[in-house]
Coordinates of C-alpha atoms in Angstrom, one line a residue:
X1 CA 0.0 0.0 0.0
X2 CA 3.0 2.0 0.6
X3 CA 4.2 1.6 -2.9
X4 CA 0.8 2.8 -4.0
X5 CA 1.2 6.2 -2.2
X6 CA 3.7 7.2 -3.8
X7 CA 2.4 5.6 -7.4
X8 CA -0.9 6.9 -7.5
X9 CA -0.1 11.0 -7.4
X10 CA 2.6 10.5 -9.9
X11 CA 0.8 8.4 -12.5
X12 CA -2.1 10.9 -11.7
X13 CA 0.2 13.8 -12.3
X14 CA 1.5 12.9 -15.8
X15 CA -2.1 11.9 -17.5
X16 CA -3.2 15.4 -16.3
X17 CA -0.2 17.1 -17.9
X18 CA -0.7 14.9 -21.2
X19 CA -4.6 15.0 -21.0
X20 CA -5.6 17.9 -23.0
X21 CA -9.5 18.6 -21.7
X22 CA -9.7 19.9 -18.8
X23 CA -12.9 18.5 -16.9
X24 CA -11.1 14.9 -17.8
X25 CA -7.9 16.3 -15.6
X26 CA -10.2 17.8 -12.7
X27 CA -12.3 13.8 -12.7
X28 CA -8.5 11.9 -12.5
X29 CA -7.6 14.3 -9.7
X30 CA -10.0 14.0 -7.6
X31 CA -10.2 10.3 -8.1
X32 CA -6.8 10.0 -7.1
X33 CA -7.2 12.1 -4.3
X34 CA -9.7 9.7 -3.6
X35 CA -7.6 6.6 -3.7
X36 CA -5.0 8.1 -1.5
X37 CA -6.8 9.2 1.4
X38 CA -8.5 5.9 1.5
X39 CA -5.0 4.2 1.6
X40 CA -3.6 6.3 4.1
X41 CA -6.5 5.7 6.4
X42 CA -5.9 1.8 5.9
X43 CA -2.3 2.4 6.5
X44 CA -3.5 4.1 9.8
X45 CA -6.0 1.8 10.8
X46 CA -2.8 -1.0 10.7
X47 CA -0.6 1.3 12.6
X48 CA -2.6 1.6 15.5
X49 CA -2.1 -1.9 16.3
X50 CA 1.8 -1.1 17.4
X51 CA 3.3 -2.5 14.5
X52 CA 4.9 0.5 11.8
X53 CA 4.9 -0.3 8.1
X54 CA 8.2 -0.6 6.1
X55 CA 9.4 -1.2 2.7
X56 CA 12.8 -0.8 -0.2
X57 CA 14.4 -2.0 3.5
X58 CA 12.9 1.0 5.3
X59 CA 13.5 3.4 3.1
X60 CA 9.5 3.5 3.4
X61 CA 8.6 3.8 6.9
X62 CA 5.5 4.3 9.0
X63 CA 5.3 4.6 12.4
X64 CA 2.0 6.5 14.5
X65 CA 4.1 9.7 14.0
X66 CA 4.5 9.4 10.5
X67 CA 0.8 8.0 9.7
X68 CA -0.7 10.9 11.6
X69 CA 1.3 13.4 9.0
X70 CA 0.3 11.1 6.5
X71 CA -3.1 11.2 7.2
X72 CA -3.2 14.6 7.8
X73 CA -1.5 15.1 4.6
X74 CA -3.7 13.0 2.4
X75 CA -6.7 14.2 3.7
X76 CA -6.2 17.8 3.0
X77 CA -4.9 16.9 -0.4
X78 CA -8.6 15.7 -0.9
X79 CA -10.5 18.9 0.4
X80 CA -7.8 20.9 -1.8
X81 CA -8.7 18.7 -4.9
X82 CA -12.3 19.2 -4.5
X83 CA -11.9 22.8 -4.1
X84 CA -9.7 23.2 -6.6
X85 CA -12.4 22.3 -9.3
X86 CA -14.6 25.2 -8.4
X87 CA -12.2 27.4 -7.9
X88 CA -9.9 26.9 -10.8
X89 CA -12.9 27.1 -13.3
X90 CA -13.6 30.7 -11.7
X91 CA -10.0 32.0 -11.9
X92 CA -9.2 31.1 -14.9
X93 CA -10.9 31.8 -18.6
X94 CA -12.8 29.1 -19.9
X95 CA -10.2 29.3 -23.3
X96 CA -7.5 28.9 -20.7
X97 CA -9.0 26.3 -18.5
X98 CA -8.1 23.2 -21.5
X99 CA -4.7 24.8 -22.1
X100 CA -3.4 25.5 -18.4
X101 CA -5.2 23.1 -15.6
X102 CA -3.2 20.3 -16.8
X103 CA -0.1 22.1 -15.8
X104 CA -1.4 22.8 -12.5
X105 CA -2.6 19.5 -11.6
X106 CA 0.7 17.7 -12.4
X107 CA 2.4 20.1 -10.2
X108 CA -0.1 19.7 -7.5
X109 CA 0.2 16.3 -7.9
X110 CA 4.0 16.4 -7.8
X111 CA 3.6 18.5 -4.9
X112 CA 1.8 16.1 -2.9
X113 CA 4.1 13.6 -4.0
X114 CA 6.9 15.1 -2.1
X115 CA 4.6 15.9 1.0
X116 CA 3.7 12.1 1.3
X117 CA 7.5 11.0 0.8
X118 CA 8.7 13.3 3.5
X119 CA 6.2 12.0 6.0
X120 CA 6.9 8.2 4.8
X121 CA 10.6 8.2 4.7
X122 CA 12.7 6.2 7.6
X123 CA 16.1 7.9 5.8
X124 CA 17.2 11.1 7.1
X125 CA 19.1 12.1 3.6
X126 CA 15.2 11.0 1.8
X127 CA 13.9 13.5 4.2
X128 CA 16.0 16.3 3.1
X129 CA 16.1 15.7 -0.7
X130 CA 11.6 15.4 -0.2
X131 CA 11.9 18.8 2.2
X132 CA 13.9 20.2 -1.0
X133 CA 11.5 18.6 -4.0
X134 CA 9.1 20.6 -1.9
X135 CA 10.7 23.5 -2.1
X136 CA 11.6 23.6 -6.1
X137 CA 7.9 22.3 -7.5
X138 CA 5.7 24.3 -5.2
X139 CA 7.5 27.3 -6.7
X140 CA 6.1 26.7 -9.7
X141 CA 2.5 26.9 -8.4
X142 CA 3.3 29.6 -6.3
X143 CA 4.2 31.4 -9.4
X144 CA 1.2 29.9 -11.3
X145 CA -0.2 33.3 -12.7
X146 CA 3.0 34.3 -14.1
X147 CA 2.5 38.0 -12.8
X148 CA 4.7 40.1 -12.0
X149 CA 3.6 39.8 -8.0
X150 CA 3.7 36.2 -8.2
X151 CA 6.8 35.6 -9.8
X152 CA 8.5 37.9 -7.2
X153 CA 7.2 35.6 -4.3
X154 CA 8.1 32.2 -5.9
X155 CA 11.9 33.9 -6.2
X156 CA 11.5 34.9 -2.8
X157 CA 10.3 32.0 -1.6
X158 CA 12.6 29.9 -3.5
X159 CA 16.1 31.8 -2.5
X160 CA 14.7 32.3 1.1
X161 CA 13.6 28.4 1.2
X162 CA 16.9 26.8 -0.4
X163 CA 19.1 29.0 1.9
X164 CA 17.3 27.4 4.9
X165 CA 17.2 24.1 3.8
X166 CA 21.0 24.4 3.3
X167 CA 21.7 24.6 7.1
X168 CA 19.7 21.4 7.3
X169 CA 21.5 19.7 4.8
X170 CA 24.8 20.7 7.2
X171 CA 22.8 19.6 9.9
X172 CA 21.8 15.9 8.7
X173 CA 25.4 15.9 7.5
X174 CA 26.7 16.8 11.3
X175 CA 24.3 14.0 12.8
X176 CA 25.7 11.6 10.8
X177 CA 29.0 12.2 11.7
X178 CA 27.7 12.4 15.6
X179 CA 26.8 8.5 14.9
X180 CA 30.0 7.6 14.3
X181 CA 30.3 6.0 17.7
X182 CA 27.4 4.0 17.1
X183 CA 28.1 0.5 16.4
X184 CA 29.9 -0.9 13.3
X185 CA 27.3 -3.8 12.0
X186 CA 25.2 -0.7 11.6
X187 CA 24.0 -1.2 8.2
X188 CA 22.8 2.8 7.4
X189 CA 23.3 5.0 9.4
X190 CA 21.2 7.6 7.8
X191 CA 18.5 5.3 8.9
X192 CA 16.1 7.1 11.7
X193 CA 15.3 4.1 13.4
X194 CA 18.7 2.6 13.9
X195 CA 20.6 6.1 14.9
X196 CA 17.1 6.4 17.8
X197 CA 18.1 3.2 19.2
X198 CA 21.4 3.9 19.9
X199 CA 21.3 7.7 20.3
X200 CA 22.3 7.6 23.3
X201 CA 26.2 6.9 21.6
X202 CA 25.8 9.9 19.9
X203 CA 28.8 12.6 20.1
X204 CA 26.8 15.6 22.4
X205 CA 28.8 18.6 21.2
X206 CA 28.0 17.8 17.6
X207 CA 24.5 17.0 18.1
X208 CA 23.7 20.3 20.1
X209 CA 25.6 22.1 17.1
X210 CA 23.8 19.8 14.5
X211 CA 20.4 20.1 16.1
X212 CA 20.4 24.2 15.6
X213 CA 21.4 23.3 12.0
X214 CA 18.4 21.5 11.6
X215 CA 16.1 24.0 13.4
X216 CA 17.1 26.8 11.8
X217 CA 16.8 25.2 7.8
X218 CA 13.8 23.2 8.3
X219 CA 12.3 25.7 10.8
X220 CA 12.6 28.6 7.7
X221 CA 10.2 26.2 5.5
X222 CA 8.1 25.9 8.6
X223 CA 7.6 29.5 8.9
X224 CA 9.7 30.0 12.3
X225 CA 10.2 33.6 12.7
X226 CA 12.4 35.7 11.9
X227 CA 13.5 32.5 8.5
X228 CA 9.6 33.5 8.1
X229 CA 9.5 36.6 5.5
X230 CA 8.8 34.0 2.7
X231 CA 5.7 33.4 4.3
X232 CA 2.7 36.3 3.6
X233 CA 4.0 36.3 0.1
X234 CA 4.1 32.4 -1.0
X235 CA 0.7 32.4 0.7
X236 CA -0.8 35.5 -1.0
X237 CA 0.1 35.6 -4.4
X238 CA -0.4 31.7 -5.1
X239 CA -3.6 30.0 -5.8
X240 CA -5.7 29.5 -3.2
X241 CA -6.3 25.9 -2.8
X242 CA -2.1 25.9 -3.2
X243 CA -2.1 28.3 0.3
X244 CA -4.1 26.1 1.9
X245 CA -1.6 23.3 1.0
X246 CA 1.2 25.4 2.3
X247 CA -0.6 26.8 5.0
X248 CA -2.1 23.1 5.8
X249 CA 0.1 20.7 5.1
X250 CA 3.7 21.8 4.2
X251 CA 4.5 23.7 7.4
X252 CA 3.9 20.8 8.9
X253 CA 6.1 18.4 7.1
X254 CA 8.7 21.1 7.9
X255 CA 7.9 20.4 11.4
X256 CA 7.9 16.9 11.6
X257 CA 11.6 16.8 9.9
X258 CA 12.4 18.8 13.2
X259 CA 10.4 16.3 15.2
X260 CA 12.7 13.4 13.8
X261 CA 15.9 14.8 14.9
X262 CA 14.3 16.2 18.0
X263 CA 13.7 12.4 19.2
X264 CA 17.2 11.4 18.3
X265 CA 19.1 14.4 20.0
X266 CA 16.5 14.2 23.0
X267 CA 18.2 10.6 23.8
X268 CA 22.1 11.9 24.4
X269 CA 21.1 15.6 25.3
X270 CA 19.7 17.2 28.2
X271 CA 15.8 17.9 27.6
X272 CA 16.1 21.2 28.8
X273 CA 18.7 22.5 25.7
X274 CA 16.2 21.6 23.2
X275 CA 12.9 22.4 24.3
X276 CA 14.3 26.1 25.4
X277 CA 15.6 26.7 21.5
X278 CA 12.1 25.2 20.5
X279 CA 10.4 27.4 23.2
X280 CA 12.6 31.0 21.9
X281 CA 11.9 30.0 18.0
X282 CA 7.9 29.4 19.1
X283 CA 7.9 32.2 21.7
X284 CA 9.5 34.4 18.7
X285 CA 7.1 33.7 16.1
X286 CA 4.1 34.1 18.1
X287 CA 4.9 37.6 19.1
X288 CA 5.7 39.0 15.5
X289 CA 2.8 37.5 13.9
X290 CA 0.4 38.9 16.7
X291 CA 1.5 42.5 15.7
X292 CA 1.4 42.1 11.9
X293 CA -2.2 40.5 11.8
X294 CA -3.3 43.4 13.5
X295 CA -2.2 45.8 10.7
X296 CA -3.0 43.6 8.0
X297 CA -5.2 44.9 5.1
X298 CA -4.4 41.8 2.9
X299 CA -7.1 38.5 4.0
X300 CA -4.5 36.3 1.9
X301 CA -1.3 38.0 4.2
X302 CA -3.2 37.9 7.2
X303 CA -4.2 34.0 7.1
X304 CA -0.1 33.9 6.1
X305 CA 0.9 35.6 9.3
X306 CA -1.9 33.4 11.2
X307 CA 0.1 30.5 10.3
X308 CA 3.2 31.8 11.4
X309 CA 1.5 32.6 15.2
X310 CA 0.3 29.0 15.1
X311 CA 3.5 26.9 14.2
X312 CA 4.6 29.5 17.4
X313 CA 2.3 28.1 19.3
X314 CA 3.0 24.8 18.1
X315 CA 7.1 25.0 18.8
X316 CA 5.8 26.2 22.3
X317 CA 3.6 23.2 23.1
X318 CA 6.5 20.9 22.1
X319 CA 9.0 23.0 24.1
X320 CA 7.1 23.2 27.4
X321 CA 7.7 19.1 27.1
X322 CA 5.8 16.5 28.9
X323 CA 2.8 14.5 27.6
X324 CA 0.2 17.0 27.9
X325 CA 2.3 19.8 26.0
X326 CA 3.5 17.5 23.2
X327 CA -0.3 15.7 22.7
X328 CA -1.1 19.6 22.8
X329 CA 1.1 20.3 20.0
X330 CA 0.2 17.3 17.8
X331 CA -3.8 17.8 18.2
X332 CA -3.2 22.1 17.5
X333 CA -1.2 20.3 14.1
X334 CA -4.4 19.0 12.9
X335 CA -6.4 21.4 14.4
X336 CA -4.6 24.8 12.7
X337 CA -4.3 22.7 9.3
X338 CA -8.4 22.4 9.3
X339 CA -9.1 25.5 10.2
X340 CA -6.7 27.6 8.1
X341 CA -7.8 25.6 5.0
X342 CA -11.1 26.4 5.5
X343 CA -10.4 29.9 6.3
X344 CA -7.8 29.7 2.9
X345 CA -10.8 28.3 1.0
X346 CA -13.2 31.3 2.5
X347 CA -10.8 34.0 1.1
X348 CA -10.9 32.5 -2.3
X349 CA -14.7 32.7 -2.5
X350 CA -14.7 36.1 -1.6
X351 CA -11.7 37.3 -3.5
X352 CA -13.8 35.6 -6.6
X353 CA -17.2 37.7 -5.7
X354 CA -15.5 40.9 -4.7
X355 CA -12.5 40.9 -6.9
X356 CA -10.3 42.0 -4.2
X357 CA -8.4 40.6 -1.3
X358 CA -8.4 43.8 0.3
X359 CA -10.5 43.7 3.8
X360 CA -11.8 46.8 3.8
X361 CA -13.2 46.3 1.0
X362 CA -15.3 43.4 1.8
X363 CA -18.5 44.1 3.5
X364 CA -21.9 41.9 4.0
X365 CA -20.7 38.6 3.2
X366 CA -23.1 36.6 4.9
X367 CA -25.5 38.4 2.6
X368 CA -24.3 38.6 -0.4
X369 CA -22.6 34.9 -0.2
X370 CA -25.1 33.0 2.8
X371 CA -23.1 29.7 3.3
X372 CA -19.5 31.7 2.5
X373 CA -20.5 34.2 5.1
X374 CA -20.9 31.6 7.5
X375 CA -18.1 29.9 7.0
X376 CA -16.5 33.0 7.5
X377 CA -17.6 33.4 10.8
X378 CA -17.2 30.0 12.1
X379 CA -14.0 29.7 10.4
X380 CA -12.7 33.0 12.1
X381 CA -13.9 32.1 15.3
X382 CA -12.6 29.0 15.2
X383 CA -9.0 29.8 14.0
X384 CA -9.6 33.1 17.1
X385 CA -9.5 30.3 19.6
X386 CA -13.5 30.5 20.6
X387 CA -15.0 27.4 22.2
X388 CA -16.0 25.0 21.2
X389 CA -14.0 25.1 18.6
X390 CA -11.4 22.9 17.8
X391 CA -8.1 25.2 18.5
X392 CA -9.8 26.2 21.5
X393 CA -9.2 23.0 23.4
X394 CA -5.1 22.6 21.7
X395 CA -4.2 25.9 23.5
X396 CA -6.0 24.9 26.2
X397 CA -3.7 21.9 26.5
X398 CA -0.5 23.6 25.6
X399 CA -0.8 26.4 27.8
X400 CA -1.9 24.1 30.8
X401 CA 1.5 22.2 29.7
X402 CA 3.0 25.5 30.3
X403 CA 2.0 26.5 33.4
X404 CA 2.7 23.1 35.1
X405 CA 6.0 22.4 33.7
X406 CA 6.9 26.0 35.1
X407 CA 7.2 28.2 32.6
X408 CA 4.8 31.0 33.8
X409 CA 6.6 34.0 31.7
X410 CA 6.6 32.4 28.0
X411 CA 2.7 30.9 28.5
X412 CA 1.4 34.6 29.9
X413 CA 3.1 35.7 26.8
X414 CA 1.3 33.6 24.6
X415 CA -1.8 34.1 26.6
X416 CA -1.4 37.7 26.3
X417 CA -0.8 37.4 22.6
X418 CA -3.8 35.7 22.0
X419 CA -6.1 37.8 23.5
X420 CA -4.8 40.1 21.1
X421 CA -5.3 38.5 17.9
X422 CA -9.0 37.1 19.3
X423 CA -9.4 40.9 19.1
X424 CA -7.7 41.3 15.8
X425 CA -9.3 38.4 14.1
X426 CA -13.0 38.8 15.6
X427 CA -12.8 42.9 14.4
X428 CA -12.0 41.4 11.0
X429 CA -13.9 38.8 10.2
X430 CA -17.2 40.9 12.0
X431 CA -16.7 43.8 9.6
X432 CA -16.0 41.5 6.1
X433 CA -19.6 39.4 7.6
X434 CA -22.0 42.1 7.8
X435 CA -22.1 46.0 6.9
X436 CA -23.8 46.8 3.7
X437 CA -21.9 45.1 0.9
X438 CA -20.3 47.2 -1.7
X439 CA -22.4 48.3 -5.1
X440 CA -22.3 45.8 -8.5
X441 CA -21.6 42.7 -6.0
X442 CA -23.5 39.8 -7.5
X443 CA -24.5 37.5 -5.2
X444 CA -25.0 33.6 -4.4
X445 CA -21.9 31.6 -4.1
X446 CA -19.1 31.2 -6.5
X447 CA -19.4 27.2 -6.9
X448 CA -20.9 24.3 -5.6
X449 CA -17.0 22.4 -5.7
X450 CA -15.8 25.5 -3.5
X451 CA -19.0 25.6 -1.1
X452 CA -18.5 21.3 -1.1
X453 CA -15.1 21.9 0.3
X454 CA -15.7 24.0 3.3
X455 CA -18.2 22.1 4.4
X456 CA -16.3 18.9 4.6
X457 CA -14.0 20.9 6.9
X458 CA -16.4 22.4 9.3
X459 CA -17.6 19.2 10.1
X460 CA -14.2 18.2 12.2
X461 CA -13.6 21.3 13.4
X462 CA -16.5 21.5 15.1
X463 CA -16.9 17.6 16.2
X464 CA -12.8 18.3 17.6
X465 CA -13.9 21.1 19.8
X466 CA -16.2 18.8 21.3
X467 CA -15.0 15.2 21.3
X468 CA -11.9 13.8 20.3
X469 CA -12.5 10.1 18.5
X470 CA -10.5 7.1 20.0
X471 CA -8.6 6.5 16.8
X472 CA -6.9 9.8 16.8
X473 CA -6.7 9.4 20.6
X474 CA -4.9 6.1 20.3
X475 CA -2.5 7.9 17.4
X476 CA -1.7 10.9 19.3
X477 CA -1.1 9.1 22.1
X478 CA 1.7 6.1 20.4
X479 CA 2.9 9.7 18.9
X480 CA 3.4 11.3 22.4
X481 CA 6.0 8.0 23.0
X482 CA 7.6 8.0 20.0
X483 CA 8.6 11.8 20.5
X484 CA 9.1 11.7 24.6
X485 CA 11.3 8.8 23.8
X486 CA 9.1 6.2 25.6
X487 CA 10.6 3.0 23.5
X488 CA 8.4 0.8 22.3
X489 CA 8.4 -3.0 21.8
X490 CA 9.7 -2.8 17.7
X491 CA 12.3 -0.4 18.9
X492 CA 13.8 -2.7 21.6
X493 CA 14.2 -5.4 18.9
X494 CA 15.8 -3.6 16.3
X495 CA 14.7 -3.0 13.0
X496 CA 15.1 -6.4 11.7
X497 CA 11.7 -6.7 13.5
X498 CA 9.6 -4.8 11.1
X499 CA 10.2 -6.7 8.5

């Protein structure tokens, strides 16, 4: 099933690019959207038994951790491909729509290729080259529009990107050398899963070096401030269903590179050196993006700047350690990538209906758009932190992580910062829902695809806020040991037991 994962978007990709009409592209998208998130749910369903999934001699490797990102990842793809159809036949001319939506499925296809490979490799040099595929075919849809705006953000985000994920190549390349001690019948050791078990061999001056490495180039493609200027741009000018995958799924791939190094330095260095560079990255990005979403005019740059408060937040939950701060962190992953999709896939409904992304220039959604307008508002509220919402209950959990595990100053900072962007976020959204809407605004709603789409997201991140199901339960939880370093049964026997 493994081997299908990685078939299935890149078979997908090449008969949209060769496929000339575009409805025929839009059908084999969605169906192998389809195919993929039903996989990766399988895949899931088998992992939360104890026993990961390998293959190529764990090249391809799933544990919980990995088969949450997966999952995560596969089912945003889907929401994104069924947005995509709406929304693509509204941006674009219907004499371009034959001639250009091939392109941008193979490269979304690609795209998501990369995204499942980084979250399914067990090899920390597969990681890095997937982090890097990410980096060099997303620029192309970022740039999708060929405009003058668009192109300047895909260089920016390109130059900004590769610089970044440059330290992390040094990095990987520094933990490797830090193995050296580990034993010789080692057969890889750029293998994750052998280098955990015997971390504890690891050189410690070379890890502590090689572990900022690694923070600093795969926290610049996960938007850690001040690597974050990339960011509002990528996220604005692109298409919108490709900032929601960004926003949604590619952050977090980012973060779950750090996550794999962060378990194998956490087993030969003191806990306390890497959750306080997590806690100063997280701490860091939460305060600039609180005072840039208050000035905001942009909806596309504000989401952007959302996202960098929330992979703060994120960084923070991990850093203030413990089970409750890191099953915190994991739940506010899922939680943030919901929400700011949705809130992604509001913006480009209304940017379609009022030909602007400007905010001030969007009045009286609700009644010009009913079901858009609605979304709006939950959506808003939701990614505010208003219960019973689903990010409600993630900072409720991180920030009670933070106050037990004694860090009083960072969690009254991020409680004071959120208080803030409530504020900012509620005086937004308010304004863009009701007041009269502007004159010549059509109404009803852009597409039935685009409508589709949000509601399939509303539906979890309102049932999250409430209840949390016993499957994802039992994944973040095997997730919570895997990254606290509680070793389970597969690990004490080596890798030869996967097989």
């Amino acid at each position: 099933m493994l081997k299908c994962l990685l078939a299935i978007p890149l078979v997908t990709g090449c008969l949209c690019l060769f496929i000339k009409k575009g409805r025929v592209a839009e059908l084999l998208n969605l169906l192998g959207a389809s195919l993929c998130f039903t996989i990766s749910i399988l895949v899931l369903t088998d992992i939360t038994k104890g026993q990961p999934r390998c293959d190529f001699d764990g090249l391809i490797y799933v544990d919980a951790l990995g088969g949450f990102f997966l999952f995560l990842t596969l089912l945003l793809s889907l929401a994104i491909s069924i947005y995509s159809i709406g929304y693509m036949r509204q941006s674009l001319n219907k004499a371009d729509l034959d001639r250009y939506l091939g392109r941008y499925y193979f490269y979304l296809n690609l795209f998501i290729l990369t995204m499942i490979l980084a979250v399914t490799t067990g090899n920390l040099g597969i990681l890095w080259i997937s982090i890097e595929a990410t980096t060099l075919i997303s620029t192309c849809l970022v740039g999708f529009y060929n405009e003058r705006t668009s192109l300047e953000a895909a260089w920016k985000y390109l130059i900004i990107c590769a610089v970044g994920i440059t330290f992390a190549l040094f990095g990987t390349t520094l933990f490797y050398y830090a193995s050296l001690n580990i034993p010789f019948e080692l057969r890889n050791t750029l293998n994750w899963y052998e280098i955990t078990r015997f971390a504890d061999r690891l050189d410690p001056g070379l890890t502590k070096v090689a572990f900022i490495f690694i923070l600093i180039g795969y926290g610049t493609k996960a938007g850690f401030a001040p690597m974050h200027t990339w960011l509002p741009d990528a996220h604005s000018q692109a298409p919108t269903p490709v900032s929601a995958l960004l926003s949604g799924v590619l952050l977090k791939c980012a973060l779950y590179g750090i996550l794999r190094f962060y378990i194998i330095a956490g087993k030969c260095l003191d806990a306390a050196y890497l959750n306080n560079l997590l806690l100063t990255f997280g701490i860091a990005s939460l305060v600039i993006a609180t005072f840039f979403i208050l000035i905001q005019k942009d909806l596309k740059r504000l989401l952007a700047y959302s996202s960098l408060e929330h992979m703060g937040i994120i960084a923070a939950g991990i850093g203030f350690g413990g089970l409750l701060g890191v099953y915190g962190a994991l739940f506010h992953v899922l939680n943030h990538a919901l929400v700011k999709s949705l809130m992604f896939f509001v913006s480009g409904n209304l940017s379609i209906r009022y030909h602007t992304k400007n905010m001030e220039n969007i009045k009286g959604a609700v009644e010009t758009m009913p079901l858009t307008g609605t979304a709006l508002l939950l959506g808003s509220f939701a990614l505010a932190g208003v219960p019973p919402f689903n990010i409600f209950m993630s900072e409720i959990a991180i920030l009670t992580a933070g106050f037990s595990s004694g860090n009083i100053l960072a969690s009254c900072i991020i409680l004071v910062s959120l208080v803030i962007v409530f504020a900012g976020i509620v005086k937004h959204s308010t304004a863009m829902a009701f007041n009269s809407p502007p004159s010549g605004v059509g109404r009803g709603e852009v597409d039935g695809w685009t409508v589709l789409a949000c509601s399939i997201l509303l539906v979890p991140i309102v049932i999250l806020g409430i209840y949390i199901p016993n499957f994802l339960d039992n994944i973040f939880n095997q997730s919570v040991c895997i990254i606290t370093g509680e070793e389970t049964a597969w690990m004490k026997e080596g890798f030869s037991s996967m097989k």
